[in-house]
Short mmCIF file of C-alpha atoms in Angstrom, two decimals:
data_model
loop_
_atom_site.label_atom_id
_atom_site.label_comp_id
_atom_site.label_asym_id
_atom_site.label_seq_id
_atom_site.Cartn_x
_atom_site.Cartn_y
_atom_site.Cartn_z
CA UNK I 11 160.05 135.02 95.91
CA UNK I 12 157.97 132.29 94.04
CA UNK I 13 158.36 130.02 96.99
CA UNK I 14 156.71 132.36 99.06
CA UNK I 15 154.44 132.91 96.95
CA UNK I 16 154.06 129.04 96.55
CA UNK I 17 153.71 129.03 100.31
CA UNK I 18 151.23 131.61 100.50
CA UNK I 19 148.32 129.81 97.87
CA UNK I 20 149.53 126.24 99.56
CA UNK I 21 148.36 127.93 102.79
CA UNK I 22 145.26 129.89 101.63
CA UNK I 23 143.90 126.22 99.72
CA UNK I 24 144.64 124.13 103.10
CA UNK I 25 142.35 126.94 105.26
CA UNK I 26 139.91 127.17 102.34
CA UNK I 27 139.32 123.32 102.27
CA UNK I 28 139.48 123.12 105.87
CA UNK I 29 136.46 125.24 106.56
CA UNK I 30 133.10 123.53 106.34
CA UNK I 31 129.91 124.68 108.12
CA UNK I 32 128.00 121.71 107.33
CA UNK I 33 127.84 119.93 110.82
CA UNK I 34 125.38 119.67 113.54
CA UNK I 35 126.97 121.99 115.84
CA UNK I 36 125.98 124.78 114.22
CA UNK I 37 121.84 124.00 114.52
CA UNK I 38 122.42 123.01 117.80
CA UNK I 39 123.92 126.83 118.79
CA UNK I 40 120.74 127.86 117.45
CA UNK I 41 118.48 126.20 119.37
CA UNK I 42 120.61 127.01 122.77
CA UNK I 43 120.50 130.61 121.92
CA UNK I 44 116.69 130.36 121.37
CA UNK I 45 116.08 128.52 124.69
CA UNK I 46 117.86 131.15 126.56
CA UNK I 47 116.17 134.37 125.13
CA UNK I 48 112.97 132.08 125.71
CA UNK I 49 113.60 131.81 129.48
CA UNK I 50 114.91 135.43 129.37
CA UNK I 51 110.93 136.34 127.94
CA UNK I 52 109.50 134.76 130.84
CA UNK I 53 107.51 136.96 133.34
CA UNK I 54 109.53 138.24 136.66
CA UNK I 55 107.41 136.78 139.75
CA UNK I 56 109.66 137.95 142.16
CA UNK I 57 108.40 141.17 143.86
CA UNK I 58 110.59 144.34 145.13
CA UNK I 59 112.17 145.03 148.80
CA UNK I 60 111.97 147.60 150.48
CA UNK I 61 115.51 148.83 151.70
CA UNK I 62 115.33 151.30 154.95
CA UNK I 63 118.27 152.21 154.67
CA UNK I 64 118.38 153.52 150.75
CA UNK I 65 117.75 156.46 151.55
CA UNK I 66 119.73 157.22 155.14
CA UNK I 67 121.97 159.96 155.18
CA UNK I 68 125.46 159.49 156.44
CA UNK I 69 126.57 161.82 159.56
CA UNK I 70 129.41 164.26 159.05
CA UNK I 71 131.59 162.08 160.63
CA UNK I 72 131.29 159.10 158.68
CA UNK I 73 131.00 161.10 155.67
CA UNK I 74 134.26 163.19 156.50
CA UNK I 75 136.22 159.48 157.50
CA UNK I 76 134.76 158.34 153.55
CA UNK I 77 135.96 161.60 152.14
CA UNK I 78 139.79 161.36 154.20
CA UNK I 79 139.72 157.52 152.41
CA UNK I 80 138.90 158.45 149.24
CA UNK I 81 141.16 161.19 149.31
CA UNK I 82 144.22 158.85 149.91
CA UNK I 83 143.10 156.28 147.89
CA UNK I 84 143.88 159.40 145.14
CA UNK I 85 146.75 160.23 146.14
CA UNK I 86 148.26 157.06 146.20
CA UNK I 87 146.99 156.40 142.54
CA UNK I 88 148.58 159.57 141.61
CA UNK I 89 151.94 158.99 143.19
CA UNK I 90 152.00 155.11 141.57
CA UNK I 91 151.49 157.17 138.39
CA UNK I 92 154.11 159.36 138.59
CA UNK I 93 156.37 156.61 139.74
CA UNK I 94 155.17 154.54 136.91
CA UNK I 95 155.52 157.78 134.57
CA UNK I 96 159.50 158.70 136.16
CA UNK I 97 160.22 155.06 135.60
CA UNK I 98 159.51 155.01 131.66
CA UNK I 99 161.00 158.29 131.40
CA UNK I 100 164.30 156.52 132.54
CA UNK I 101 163.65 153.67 130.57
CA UNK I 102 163.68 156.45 127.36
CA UNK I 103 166.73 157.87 128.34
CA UNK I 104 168.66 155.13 129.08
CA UNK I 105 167.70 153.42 125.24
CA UNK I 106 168.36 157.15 124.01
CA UNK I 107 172.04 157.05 125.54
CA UNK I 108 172.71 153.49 123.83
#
């Protein structure tokens, strides 16, 4: 017990002397935060496109094709679930039986 105590202050004076801030790293991190907020501040000169097609609605068809994807894309997620969930549940009972 007093060894690990022992340990434990050896340990807590190595970290303590071990961490100075008193380098130049640490002013240069502030001036390379304040550059990039600086550039961040600077006026946008770039102007906005126009995009014809934001505002196109899909036909049925290609909206029934998105709809069939999407709707196997789901059901594939769900049946990696429930393989994923049958999987642990054997997992469980075979550390129960043990």
């Amino acid at each position: 017990m007093k060894f690990r105590i022992a340990a434990a202050a050896t340990a807590s004076l190595v970290l303590a002397a071990c961490g100075s801030a008193d380098d130049a790293s640490t002013e240069a991190e502030a001036d390379t935060v304040e550059v990039a907020a600086d550039e961040a501040m600077e006026p946008v000169t770039d102007e906005p496109v126009a995009d014809p097609d934001a505002n196109v609605v899909a036909d049925d068809a290609q909206a029934e094709a998105a709809a069939e994807v999407e709707a196997a894309s789901v059901e594939a997620a769900g049946d990696n679930a429930a393989a994923t969930a049958e999987a642990a549940m054997d997992a469980m009972a075979e550390e129960s039986a043990e």
